[in-house]
PDB file of C-alpha atoms in Angstrom:
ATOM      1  CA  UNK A   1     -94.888-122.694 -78.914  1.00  0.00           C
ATOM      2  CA  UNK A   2     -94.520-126.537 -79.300  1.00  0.00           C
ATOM      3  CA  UNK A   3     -94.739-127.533 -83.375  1.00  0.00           C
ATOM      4  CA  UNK A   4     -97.938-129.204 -84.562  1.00  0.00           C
ATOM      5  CA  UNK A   5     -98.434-131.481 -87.497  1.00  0.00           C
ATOM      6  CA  UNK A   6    -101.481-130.157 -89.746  1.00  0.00           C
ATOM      7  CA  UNK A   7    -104.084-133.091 -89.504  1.00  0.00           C
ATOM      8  CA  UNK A   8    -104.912-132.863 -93.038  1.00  0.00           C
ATOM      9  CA  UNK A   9    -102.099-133.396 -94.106  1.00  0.00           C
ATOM     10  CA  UNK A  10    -100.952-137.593 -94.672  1.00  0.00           C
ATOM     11  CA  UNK A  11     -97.271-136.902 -94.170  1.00  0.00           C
ATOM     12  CA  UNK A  12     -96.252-140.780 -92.788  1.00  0.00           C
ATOM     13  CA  UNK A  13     -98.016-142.220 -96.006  1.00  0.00           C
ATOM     14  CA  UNK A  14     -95.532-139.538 -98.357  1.00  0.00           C
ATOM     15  CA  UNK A  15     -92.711-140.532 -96.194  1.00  0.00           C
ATOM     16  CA  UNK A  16     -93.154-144.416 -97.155  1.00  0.00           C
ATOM     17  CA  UNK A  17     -94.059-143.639-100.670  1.00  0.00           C
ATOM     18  CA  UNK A  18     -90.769-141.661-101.148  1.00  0.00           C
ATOM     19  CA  UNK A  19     -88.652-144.252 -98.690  1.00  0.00           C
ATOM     20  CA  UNK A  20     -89.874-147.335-100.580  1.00  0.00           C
ATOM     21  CA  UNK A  21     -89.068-145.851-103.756  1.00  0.00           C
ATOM     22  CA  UNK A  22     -85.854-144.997-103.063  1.00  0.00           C
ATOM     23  CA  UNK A  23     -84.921-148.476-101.151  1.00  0.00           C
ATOM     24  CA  UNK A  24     -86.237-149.953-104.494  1.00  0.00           C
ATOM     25  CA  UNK A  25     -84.180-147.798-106.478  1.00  0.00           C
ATOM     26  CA  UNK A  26     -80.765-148.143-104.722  1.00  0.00           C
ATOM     27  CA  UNK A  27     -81.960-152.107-104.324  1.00  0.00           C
ATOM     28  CA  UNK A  28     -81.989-152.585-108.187  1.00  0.00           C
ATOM     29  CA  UNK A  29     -78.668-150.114-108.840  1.00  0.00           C
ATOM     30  CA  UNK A  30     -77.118-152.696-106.237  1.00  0.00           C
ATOM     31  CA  UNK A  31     -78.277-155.927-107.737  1.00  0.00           C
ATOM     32  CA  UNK A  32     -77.339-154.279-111.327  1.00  0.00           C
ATOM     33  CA  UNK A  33     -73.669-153.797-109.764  1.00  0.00           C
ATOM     34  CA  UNK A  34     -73.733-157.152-108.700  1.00  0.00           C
ATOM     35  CA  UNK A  35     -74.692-158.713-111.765  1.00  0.00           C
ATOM     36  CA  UNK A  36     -71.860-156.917-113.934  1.00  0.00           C
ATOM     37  CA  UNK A  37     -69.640-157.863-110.993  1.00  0.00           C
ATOM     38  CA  UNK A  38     -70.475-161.235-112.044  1.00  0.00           C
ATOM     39  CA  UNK A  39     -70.794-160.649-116.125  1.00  0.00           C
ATOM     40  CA  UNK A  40     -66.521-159.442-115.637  1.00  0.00           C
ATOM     41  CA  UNK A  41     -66.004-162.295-113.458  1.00  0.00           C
ATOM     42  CA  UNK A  42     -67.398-164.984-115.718  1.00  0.00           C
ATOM     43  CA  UNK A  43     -65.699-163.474-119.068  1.00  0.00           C
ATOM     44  CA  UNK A  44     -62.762-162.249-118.256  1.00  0.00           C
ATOM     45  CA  UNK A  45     -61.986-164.864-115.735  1.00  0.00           C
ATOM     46  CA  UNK A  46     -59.573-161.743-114.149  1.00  0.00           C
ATOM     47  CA  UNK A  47     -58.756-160.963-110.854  1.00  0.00           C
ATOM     48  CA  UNK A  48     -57.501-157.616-111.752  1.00  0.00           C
ATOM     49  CA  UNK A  49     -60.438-156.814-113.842  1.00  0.00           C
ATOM     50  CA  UNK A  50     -63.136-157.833-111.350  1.00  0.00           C
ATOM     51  CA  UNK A  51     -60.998-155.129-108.920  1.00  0.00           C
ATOM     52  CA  UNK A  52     -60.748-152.443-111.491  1.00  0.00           C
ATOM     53  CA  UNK A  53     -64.591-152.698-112.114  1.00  0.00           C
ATOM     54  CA  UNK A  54     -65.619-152.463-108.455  1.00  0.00           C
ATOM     55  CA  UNK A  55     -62.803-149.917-107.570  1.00  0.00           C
ATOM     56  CA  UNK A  56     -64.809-148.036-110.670  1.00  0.00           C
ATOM     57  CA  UNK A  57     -68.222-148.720-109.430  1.00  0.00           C
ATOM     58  CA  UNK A  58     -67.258-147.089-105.969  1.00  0.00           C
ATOM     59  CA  UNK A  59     -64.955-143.644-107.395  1.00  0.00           C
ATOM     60  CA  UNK A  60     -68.066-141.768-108.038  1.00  0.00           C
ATOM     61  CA  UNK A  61     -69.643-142.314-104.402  1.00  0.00           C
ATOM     62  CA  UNK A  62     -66.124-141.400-103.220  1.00  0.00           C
ATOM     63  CA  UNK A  63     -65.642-138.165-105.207  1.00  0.00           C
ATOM     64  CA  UNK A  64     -69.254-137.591-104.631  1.00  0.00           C
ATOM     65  CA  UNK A  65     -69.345-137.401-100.896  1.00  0.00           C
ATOM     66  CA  UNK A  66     -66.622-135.125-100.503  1.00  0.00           C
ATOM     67  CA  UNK A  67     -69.314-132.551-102.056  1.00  0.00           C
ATOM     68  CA  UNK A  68     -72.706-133.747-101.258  1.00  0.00           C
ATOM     69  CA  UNK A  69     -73.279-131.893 -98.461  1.00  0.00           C
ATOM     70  CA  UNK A  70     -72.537-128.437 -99.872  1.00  0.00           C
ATOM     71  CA  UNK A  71     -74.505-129.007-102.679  1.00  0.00           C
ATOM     72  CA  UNK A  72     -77.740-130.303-101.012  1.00  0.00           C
ATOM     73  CA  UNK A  73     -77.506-127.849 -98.227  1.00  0.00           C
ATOM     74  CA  UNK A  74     -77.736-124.896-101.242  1.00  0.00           C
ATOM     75  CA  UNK A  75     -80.009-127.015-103.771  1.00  0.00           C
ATOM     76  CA  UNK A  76     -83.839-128.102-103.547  1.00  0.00           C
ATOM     77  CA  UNK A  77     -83.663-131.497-102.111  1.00  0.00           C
ATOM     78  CA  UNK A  78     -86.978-132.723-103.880  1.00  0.00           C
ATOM     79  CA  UNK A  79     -85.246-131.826-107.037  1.00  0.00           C
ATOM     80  CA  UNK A  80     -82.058-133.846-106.421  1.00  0.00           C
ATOM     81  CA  UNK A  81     -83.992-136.480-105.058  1.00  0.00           C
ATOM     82  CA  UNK A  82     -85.783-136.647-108.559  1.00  0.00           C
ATOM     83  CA  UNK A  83     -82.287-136.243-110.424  1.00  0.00           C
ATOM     84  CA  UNK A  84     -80.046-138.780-108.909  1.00  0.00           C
ATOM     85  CA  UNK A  85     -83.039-141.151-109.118  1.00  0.00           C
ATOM     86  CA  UNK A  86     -83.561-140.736-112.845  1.00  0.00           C
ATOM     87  CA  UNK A  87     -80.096-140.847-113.262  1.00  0.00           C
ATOM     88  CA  UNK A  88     -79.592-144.260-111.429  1.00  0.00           C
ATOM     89  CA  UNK A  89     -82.714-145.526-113.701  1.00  0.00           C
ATOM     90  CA  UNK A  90     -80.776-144.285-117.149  1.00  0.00           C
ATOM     91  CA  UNK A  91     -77.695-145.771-116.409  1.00  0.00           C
ATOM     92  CA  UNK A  92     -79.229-148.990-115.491  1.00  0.00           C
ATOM     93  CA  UNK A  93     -81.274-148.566-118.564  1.00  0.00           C
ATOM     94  CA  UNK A  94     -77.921-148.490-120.503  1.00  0.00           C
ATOM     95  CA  UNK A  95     -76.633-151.021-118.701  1.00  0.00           C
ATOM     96  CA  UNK A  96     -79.849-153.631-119.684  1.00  0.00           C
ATOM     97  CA  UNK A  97     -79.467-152.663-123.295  1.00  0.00           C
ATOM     98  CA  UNK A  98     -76.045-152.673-123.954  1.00  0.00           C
ATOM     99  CA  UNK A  99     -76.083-156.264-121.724  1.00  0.00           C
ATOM    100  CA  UNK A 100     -79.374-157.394-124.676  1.00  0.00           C
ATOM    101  CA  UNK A 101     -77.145-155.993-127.548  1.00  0.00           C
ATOM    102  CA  UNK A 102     -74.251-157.738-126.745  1.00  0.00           C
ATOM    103  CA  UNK A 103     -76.519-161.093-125.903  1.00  0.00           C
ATOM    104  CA  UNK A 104     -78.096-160.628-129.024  1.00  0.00           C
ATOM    105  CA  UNK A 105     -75.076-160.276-130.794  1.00  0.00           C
ATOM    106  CA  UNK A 106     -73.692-163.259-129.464  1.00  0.00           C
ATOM    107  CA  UNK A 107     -76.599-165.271-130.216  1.00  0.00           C
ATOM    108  CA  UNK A 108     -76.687-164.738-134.048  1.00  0.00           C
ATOM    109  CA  UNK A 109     -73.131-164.477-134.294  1.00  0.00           C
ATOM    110  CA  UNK A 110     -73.315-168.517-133.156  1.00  0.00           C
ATOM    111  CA  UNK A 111     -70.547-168.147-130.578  1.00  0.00           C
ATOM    112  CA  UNK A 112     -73.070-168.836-128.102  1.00  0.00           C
ATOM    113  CA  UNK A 113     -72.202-171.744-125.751  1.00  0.00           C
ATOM    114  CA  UNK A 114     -74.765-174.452-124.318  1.00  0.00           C
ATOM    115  CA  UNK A 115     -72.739-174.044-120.867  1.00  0.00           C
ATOM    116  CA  UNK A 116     -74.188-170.486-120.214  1.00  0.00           C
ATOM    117  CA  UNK A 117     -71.077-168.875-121.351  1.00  0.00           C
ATOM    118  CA  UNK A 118     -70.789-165.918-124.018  1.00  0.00           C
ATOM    119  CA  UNK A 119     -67.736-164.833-126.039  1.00  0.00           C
ATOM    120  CA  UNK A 120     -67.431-162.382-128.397  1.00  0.00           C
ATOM    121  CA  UNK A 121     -65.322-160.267-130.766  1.00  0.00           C
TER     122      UNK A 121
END
């Protein structure tokens, strides 16, 4: 007996909800990455420390994977859908206000610099 889709139901529009969400979501984690690539890089003005961060950014999808299929074989995949997605949107979160706090900082602390550049203590 050959599978048939119920009519009623709009699967295709569900799928592109859910698929554009999540491109959106891993497009903004990427462009976060990018920028604090960027933030270390115009700081630090460190090889080594623009290496450490990205070798840090990419640990957890390395320890990760070694596991990921166990786990979402045995867990609901709606649910860790919904999990690692509201986890990528707090830690950007954190990442945007820690980034303001330490802007702010620097701005009323005066050691702001007209060439774009920000140091602190």
């Amino acid at each position: 007996m050959p599978f048939k889709l119920n009519q009623n139901t709009n699967w295709r529009l569900n799928f592109y909800l859910i698929f554009s969400g999540h491109f959106m979501s891993g497009l903004t984690t990427m462009i976060v990455q990018y920028a604090f690539m960027w933030y270390i890089t115009d700081v630090l003005k460190s090889a080594t420390a623009l290496s450490l961060s990205t070798l840090m950014m990419f640990l957890p999808w390395i320890f990760l994977a070694l596991v990921a299929g166990v786990v979402i074989d045995r867990w609901s995949k709606k649910a860790i859908i919904i999990s690692m997605t509201i986890g990528q949107f707090a830690g950007g979160a954190l990442l945007t206000l820690l980034l303001v706090a330490m802007l702010t900082r620097a701005f009323y602390s005066g050691s702001c610099r007209c060439n774009g550049s920000f140091y602190w203590m």
